[in-house]
Coordinates of C-alpha atoms and ligand atoms in Angstrom, one line a residue:
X221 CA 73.4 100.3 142.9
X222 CA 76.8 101.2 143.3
X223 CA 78.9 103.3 140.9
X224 CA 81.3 102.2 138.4
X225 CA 84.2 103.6 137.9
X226 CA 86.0 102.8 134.5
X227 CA 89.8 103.2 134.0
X228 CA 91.2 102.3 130.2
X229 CA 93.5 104.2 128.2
X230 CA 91.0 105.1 125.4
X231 CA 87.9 106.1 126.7
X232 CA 84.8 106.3 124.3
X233 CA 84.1 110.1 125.4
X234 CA 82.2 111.3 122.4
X235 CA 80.1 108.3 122.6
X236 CA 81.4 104.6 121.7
X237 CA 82.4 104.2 118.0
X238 CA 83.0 100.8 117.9
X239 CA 84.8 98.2 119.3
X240 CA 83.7 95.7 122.5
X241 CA 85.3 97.5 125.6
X242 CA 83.9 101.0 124.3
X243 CA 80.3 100.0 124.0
X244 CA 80.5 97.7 127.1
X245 CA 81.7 100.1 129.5
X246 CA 79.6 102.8 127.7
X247 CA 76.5 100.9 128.4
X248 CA 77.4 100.1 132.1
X249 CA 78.6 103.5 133.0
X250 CA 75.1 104.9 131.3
X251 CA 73.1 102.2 133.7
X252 CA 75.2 102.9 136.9
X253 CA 75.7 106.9 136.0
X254 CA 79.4 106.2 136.7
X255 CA 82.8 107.7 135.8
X256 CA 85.1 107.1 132.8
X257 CA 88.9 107.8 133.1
X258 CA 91.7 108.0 131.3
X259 CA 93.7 109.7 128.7
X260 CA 91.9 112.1 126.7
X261 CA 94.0 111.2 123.2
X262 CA 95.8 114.7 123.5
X263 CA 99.3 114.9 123.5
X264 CA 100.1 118.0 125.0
X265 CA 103.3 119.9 124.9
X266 CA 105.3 119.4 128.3
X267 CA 103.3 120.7 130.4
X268 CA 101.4 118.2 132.0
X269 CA 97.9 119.2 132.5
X270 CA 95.3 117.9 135.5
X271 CA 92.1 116.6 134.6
X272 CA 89.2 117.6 132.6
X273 CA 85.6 116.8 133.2
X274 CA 82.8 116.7 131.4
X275 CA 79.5 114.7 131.3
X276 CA 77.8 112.9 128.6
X277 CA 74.4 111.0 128.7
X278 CA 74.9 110.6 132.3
X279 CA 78.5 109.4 132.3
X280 CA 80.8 111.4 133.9
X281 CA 83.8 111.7 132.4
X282 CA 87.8 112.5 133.6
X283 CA 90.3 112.5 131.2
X284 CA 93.8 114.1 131.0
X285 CA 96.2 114.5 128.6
X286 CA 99.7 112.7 127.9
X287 CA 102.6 114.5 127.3
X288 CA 105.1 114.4 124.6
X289 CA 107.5 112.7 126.8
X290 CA 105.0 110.4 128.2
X291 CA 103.2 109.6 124.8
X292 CA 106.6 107.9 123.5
X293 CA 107.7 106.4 126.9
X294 CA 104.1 104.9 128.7
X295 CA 102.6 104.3 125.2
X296 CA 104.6 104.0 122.2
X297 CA 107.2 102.9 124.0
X298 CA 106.9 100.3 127.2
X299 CA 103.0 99.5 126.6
X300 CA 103.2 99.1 122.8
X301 CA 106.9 98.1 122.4
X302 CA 107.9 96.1 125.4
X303 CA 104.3 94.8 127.3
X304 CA 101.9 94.1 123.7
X305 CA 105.1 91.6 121.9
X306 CA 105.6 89.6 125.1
X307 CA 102.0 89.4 126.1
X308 CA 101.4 87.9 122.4
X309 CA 104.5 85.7 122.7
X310 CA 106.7 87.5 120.7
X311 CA 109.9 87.7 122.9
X312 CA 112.1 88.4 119.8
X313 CA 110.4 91.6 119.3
X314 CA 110.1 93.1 122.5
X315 CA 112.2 96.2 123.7
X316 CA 112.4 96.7 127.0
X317 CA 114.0 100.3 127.8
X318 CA 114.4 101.3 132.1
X319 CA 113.5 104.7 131.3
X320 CA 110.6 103.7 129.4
X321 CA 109.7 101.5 132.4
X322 CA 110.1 104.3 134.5
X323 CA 108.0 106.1 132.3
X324 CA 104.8 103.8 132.6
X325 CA 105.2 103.5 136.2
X326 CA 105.3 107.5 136.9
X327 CA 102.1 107.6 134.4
X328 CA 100.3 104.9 136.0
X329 CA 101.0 106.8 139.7
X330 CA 100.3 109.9 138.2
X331 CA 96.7 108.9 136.9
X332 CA 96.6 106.8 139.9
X333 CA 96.6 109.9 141.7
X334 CA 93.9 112.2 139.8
X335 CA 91.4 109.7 140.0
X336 CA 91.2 108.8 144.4
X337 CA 90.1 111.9 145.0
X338 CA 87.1 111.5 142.9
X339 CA 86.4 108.4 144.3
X340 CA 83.8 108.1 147.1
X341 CA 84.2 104.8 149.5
X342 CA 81.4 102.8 147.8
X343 CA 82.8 102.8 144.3
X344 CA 83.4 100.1 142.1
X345 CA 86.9 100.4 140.1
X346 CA 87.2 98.3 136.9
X347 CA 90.7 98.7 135.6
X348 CA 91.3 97.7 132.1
X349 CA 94.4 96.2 130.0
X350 CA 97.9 96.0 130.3
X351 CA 98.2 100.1 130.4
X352 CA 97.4 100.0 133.9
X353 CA 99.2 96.8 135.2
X354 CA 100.1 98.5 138.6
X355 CA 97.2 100.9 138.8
X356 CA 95.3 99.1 141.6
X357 CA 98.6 99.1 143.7
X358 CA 99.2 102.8 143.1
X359 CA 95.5 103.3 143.6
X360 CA 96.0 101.1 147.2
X361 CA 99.1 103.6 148.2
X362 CA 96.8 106.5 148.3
X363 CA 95.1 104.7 150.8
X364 CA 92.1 103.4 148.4
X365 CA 90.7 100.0 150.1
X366 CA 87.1 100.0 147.7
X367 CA 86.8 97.0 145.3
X368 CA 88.6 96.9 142.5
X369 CA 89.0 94.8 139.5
X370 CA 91.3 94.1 136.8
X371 CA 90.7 92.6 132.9
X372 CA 93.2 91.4 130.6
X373 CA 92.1 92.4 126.8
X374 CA 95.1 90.8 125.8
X375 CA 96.5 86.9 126.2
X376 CA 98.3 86.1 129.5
X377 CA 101.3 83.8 127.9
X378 CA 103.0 81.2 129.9
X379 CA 105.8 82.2 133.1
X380 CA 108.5 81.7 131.2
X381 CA 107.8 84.4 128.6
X382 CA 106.3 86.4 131.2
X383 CA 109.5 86.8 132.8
X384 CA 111.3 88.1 130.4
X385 CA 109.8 91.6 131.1
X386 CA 112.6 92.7 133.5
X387 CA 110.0 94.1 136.2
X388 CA 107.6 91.5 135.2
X389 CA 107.6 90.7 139.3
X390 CA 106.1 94.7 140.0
X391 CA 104.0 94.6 137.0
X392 CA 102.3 91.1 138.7
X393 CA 101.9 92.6 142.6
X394 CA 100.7 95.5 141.0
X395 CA 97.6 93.5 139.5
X396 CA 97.7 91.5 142.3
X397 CA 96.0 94.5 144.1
X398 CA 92.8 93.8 142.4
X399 CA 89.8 91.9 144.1
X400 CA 88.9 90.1 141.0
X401 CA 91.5 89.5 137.4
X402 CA 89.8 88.7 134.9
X403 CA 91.3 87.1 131.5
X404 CA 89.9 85.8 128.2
X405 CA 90.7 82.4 128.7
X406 CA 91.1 79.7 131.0
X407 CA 94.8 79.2 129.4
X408 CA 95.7 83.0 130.3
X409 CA 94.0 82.4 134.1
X410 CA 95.9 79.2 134.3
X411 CA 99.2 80.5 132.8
X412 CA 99.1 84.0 135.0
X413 CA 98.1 81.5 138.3
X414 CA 100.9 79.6 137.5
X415 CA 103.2 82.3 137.6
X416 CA 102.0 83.9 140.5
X417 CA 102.9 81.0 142.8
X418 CA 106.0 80.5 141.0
X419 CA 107.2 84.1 140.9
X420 CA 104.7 86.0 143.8
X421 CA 105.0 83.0 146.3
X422 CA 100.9 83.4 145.9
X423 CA 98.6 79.9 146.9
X424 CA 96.4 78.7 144.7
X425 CA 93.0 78.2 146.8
X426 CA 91.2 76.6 143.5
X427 CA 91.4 77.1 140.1
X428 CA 89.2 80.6 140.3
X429 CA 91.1 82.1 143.3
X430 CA 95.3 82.7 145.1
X431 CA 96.0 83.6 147.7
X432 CA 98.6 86.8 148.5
X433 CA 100.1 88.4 151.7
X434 CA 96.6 87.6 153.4
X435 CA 94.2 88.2 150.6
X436 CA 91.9 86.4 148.7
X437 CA 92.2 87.4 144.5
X438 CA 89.7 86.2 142.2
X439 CA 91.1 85.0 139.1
X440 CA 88.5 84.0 136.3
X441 CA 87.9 83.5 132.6
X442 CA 85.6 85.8 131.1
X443 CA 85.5 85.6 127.3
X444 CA 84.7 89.0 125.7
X445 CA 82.2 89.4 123.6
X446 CA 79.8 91.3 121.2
X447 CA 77.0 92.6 120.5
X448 CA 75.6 90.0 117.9
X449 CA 72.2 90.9 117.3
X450 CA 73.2 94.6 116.6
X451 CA 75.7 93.3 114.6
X452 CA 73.4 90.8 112.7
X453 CA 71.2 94.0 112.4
X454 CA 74.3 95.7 110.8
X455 CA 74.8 92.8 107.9
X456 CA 71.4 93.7 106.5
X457 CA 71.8 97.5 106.4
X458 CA 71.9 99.7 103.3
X459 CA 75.9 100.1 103.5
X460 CA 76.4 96.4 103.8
X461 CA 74.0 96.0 100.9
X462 CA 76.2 98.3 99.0
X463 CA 79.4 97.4 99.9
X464 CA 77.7 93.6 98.9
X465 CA 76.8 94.9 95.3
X466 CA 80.3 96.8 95.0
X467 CA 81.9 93.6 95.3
X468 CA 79.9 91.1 93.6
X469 CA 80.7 92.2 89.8
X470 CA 84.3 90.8 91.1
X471 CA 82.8 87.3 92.7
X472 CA 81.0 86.6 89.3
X473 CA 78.3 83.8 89.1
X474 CA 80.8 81.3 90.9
X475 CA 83.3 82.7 93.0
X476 CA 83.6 82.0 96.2
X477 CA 84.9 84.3 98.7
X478 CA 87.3 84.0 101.3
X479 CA 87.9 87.1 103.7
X480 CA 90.4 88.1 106.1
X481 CA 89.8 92.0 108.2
X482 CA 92.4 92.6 110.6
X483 CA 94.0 95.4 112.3
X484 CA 97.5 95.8 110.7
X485 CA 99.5 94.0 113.6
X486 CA 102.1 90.7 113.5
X487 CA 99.8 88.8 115.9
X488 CA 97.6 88.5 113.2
X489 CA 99.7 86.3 111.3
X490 CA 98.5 87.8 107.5
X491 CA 101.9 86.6 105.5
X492 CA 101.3 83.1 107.3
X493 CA 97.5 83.3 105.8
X494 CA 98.9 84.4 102.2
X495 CA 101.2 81.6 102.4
X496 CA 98.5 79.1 102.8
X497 CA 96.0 80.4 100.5
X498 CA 99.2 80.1 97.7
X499 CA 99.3 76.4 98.9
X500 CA 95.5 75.8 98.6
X501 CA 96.3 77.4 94.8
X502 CA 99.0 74.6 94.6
X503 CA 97.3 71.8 95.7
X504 CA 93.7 72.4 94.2
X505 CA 93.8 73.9 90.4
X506 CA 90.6 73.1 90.1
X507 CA 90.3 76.2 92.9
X508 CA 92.0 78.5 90.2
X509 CA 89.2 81.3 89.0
X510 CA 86.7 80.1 91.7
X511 CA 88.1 81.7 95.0
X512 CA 88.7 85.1 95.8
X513 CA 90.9 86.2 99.2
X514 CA 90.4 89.6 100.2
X515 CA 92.4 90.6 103.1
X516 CA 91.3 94.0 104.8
X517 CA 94.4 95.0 106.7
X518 CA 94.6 99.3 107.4
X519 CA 97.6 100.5 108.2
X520 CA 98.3 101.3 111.9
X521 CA 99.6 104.9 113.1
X522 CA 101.3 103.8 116.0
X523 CA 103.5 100.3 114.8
X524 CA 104.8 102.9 111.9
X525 CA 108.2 100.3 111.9
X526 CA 106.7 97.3 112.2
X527 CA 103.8 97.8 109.7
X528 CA 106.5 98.9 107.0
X529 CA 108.2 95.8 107.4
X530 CA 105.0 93.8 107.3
X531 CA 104.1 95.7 104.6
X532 CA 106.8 95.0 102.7
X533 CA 106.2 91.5 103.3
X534 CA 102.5 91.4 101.9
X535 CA 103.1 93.4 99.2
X536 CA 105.5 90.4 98.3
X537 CA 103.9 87.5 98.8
X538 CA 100.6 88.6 97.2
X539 CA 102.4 89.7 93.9
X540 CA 104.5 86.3 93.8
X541 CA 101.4 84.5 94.4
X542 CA 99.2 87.0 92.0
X543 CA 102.1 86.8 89.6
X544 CA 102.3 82.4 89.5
X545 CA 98.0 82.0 89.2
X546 CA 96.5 85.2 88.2
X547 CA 94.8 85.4 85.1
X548 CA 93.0 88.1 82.6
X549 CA 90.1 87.7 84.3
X550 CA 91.1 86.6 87.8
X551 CA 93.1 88.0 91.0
X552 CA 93.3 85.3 93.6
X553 CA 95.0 87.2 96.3
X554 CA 93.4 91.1 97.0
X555 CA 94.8 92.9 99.9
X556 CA 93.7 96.2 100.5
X557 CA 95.5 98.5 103.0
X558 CA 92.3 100.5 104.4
X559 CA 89.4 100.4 106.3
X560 CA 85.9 99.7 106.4
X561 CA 83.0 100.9 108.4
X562 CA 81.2 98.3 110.8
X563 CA 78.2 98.2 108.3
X564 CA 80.4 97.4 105.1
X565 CA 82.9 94.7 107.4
X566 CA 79.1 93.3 108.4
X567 CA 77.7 93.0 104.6
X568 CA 80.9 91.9 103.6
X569 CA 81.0 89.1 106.4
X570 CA 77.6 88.1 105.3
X571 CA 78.4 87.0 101.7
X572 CA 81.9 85.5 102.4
X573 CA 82.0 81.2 102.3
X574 CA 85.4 81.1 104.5
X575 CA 86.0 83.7 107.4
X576 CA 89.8 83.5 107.6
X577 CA 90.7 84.1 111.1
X578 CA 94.7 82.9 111.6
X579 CA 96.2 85.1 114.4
X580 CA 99.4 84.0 115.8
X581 CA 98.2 85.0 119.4
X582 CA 95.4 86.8 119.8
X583 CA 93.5 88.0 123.4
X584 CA 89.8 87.0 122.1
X585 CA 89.8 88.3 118.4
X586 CA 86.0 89.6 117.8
X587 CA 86.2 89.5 113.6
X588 CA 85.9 85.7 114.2
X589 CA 82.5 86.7 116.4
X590 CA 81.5 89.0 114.0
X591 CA 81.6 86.8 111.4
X592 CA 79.5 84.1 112.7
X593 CA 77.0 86.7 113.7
X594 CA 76.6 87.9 110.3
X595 CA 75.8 85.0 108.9
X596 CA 72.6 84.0 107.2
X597 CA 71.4 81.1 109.1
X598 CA 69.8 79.2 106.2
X599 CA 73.2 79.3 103.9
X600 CA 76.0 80.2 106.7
X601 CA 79.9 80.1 105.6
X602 CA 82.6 78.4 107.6
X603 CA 84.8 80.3 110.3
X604 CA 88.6 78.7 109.8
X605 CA 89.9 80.0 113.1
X606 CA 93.8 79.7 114.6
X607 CA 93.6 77.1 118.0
X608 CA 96.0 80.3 119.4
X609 CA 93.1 83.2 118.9
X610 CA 91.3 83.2 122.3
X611 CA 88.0 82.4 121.1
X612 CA 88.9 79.3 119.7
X613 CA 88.5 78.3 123.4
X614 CA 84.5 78.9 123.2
X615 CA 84.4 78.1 119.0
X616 CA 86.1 75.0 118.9
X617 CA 83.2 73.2 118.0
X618 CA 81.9 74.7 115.3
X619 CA 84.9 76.5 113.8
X620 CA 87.8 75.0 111.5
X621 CA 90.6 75.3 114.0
X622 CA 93.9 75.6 112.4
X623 CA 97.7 75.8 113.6
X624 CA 98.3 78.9 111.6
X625 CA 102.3 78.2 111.0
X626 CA 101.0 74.8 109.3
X627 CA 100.8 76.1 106.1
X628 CA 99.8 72.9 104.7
X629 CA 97.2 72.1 107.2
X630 CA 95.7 75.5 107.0
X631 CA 95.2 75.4 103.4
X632 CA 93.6 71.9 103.8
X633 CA 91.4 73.8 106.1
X634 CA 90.5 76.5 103.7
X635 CA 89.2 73.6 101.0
X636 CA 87.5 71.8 103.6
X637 CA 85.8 74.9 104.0
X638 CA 85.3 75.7 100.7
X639 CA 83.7 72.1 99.7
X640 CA 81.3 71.9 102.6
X641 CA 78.3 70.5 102.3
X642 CA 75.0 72.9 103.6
X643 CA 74.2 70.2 106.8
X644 CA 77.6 70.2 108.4
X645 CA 77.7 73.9 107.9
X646 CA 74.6 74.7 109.2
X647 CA 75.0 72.6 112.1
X648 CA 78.2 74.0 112.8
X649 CA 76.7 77.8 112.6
X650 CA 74.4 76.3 115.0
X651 CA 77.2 75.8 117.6
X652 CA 78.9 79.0 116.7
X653 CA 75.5 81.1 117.0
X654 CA 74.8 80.0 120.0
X655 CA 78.1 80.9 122.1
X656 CA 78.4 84.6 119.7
X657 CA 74.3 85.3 120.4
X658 CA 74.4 83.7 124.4
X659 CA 77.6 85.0 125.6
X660 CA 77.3 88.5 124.0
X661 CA 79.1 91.6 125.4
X662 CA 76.1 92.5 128.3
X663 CA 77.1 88.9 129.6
X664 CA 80.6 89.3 129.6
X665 CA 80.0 92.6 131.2
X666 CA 77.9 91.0 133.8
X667 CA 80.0 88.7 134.4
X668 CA 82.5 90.6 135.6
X669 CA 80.2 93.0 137.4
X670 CA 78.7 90.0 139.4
X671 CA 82.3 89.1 140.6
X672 CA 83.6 92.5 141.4
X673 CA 80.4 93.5 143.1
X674 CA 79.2 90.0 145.3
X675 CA 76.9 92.4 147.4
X676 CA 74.6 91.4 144.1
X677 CA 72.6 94.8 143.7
X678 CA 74.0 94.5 139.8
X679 CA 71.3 93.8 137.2
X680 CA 69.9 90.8 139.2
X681 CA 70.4 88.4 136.0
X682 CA 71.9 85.2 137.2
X683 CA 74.8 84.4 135.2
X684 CA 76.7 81.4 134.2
X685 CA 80.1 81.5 133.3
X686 CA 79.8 77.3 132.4
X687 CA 77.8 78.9 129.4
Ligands
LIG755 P1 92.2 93.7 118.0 O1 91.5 94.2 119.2 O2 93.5 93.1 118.2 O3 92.2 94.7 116.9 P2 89.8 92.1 117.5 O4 89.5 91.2 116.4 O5 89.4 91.6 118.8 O6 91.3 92.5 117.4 O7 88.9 93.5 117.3 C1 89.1 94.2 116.2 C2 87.8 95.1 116.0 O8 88.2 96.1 115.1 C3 86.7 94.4 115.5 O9 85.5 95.0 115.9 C4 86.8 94.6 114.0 O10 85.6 94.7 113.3 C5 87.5 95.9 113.9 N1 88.5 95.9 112.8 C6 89.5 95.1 112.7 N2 90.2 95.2 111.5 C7 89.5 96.2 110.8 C8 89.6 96.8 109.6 N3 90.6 96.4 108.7 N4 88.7 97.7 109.2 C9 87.7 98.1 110.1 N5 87.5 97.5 111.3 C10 88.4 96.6 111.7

């Protein structure tokens, strides 16, 4: 079997917390005894510092640190500031700075450059996220010529946002470099195939591959996933049990909850979701004492400007909508600026009638997979999900989908959800189960594997992308 060589930004050195990259890769590097690299977390001075290795279960790991300079250009700056708002559509907010640019690029060539010469000619290279746009090209200059493969966490939006980004056509060639691209959806495939023969002069061989200078690319859909029966294991736990009891005495006899858990960020559209639940409040009185929205939203260390502002804003709204429908004994809105562990977000899950999953744009979004697979089968609730989260590609059947600026027709959504009779929602968990449970994280990880390494000495499993 060959090895695998990882590249992300975060790697899961220490062993993976959480989170579906971290324990995928984790679990492939472990079978395939391969090599993790990337930045160690450290920001270091101004001195910049080669790498360090070290070895865990089996996976080798390289990791080097960022400096100061590099921190705020490559990753506050250009990756979280200029690349993450465009990629989620959000022109308006992007900040595109050259030397931050520059920045990214020299980090990208500069990583580029500590891993070759650990890699030996039979390697696999699986490059992940929009960190590392023009790795595989930087990799290529040093004279690497060994498979290599890219995946997009994030969404791929459509050529005419795309090109905003001032080097947008580099940032492109530079994935173009990859064997295989891989993407969350067939919309980001489609939109990034679309701009490559618009923008790259690339041909489009069929939907799955381009052409470029000579080369055939791979470019594919491969949903991410999760790992649904440990999380379904998780949801029956002694912490979700507790975190369960802690927050019945608030639920009552006959209160149904509705729960949002996001990562603090404006693709998640929370002020939108506040806005609709105050709608569902005006449109249904006879809602008023029986729901109650908990939104778990931490706050984020690295979008210090832009969580203030959101902040702000959901402080707001939930007091004004608090304010016009609370009552002695009833909150409607609770919005608590913290976070959970994965046992507690599962229990939690478990008990809630409406998962509330509205982002603006999102790259997959795995709450919306996490709450289906915790779930009790026999009395599930009912996933509202936003038509622009990348999983409503694969949930559409058996979600809620909802436009989440239609305030009106989101809250219609939530009541729908609400007033459900048990058949339709147990036939819809049915649909929902079996894309979260069949199309888990060691398929998505397969997947890929399959593609970037057609010599087929993976896992042997056969897999089908057509689910
Ligand atoms: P993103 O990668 O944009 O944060 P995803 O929904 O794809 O969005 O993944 C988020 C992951 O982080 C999930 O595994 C989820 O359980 C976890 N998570 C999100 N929000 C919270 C929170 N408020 N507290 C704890 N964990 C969270």
């Amino acid at each position: 079997m060959k090895r695998l060589v990882g590249v992300s930004n975060r790697t899961a050195a220490g062993g993976p917390k959480a989170g579906g990259l971290a324990v995928a890769l984790w679990d492939a590097l472990v079978q395939r005894k391969g090599l993790w690299f990337g930045w160690s977390g450290e920001v270091a001075g101004t001195a910049r510092r080669g790498v360090e290795l070290f070895e865990e279960e089996g996976v080798e790991f390289a990791v080097t640190d960022l400096t100061e300079a590099e921190h705020e250009g490559y990753y506050l700056g250009y990756a979280n500031r200029a690349l993450w708002p465009v990629l989620h559509y959000r022109v308006d907010l992007a900040n595109f700075d050259e030397e931050q640019y520059d920045c990214y690029r020299d980090v990208n060539r500069r990583f580029a450059k500590l891993l070759y010469p650990r890699l030996r000619e039979d390697d696999l290279v699986w490059i992940h996220d929009y960190h590392f746009f023009p790795m595989a090209q930087d990799l290529r200059d040093l004279g690497w010529t060994g498979r290599t493969g890219f995946f997009l966490h994030v969404p791929f939006p459509p050529p005419e946002i795309f090109k905003s980004v001032p080097d947008h056509r580099a940032l492109a060639k530079g994935v173009c470099a990859n064997d295989v691209i891989g993407f969350q959806t067939v919309s980001d495939r489609d939109n990034f195939a679309k701009y490559s023969v618009a923008e790259l002069g690339a041909k489009q061989l069929d939907d799955e591959a381009l052409s470029l200078d000579g080369r055939r690319i791979a470019i594919r859909a491969y949903p991410i996933g999760i790992d649904a029966v440990e999380f379904q294991k998780l949801s029956h736990s002694e912490e979700a049990k507790a975190a369960i009891e802690r927050i019945e005495p608030f639920l009552g006899d006959s209160r149904a909850l509705i729960l949002g858990v996001d990562r603090m960020d404006y693709s998640k559209g929370i002020p939108n979701r506040f806005q609709a639940v105050g709608r569902l409040l005006d449109n249904a009185p006879e809602l008023h004492g029986k729901i109650a929205y908990t939104q778990i939203a931490p706050p984020s260390r690295t979008k210090v400007e832009e969580y203030a502002e959101l902040r702000e804003q959901l402080d707001s709204l939930a007091g004004r909508i608090n304010g016009d429908y609370g009552d002695l004994d009833w909150i409607p809105i609770r919005y608590l600026a913290r976070s959970y562990n994965r046992d507690q977000l599962a229990g939690l899950y478990r008990i809630a009638r409406v998962g509330l999953v509205t982002p603006l744009h999102d790259g997959m979004n795995l709450v919306a997979k996490e709450y289906v697979a915790a779930q009790d089968p026999e009395d599930p609730g009912v996933l509202v999900l936003s038509q622009f989260a990348g999983a409503a590609e694969q949930l559409k059947d058996g979600a809620l989908l909802v436009n989440p600026h239609d305030t009106a027709g989101t809250a219609d959504a939530i009541h729908e959800a609400l007033t459900m009779p048990l058949a339709e929602r147990k036939r819809r968990h049915e649909a929902l189960a079996e894309v979260v449970f069949g199309q888990d994280i060691a398929w998505w990880r397969e997947a890929f594997l399959a593609d970037l390494d057609p010599s087929g000495n993976g896992s042997g499993s056969v897999v089908s992308l057509r689910g």
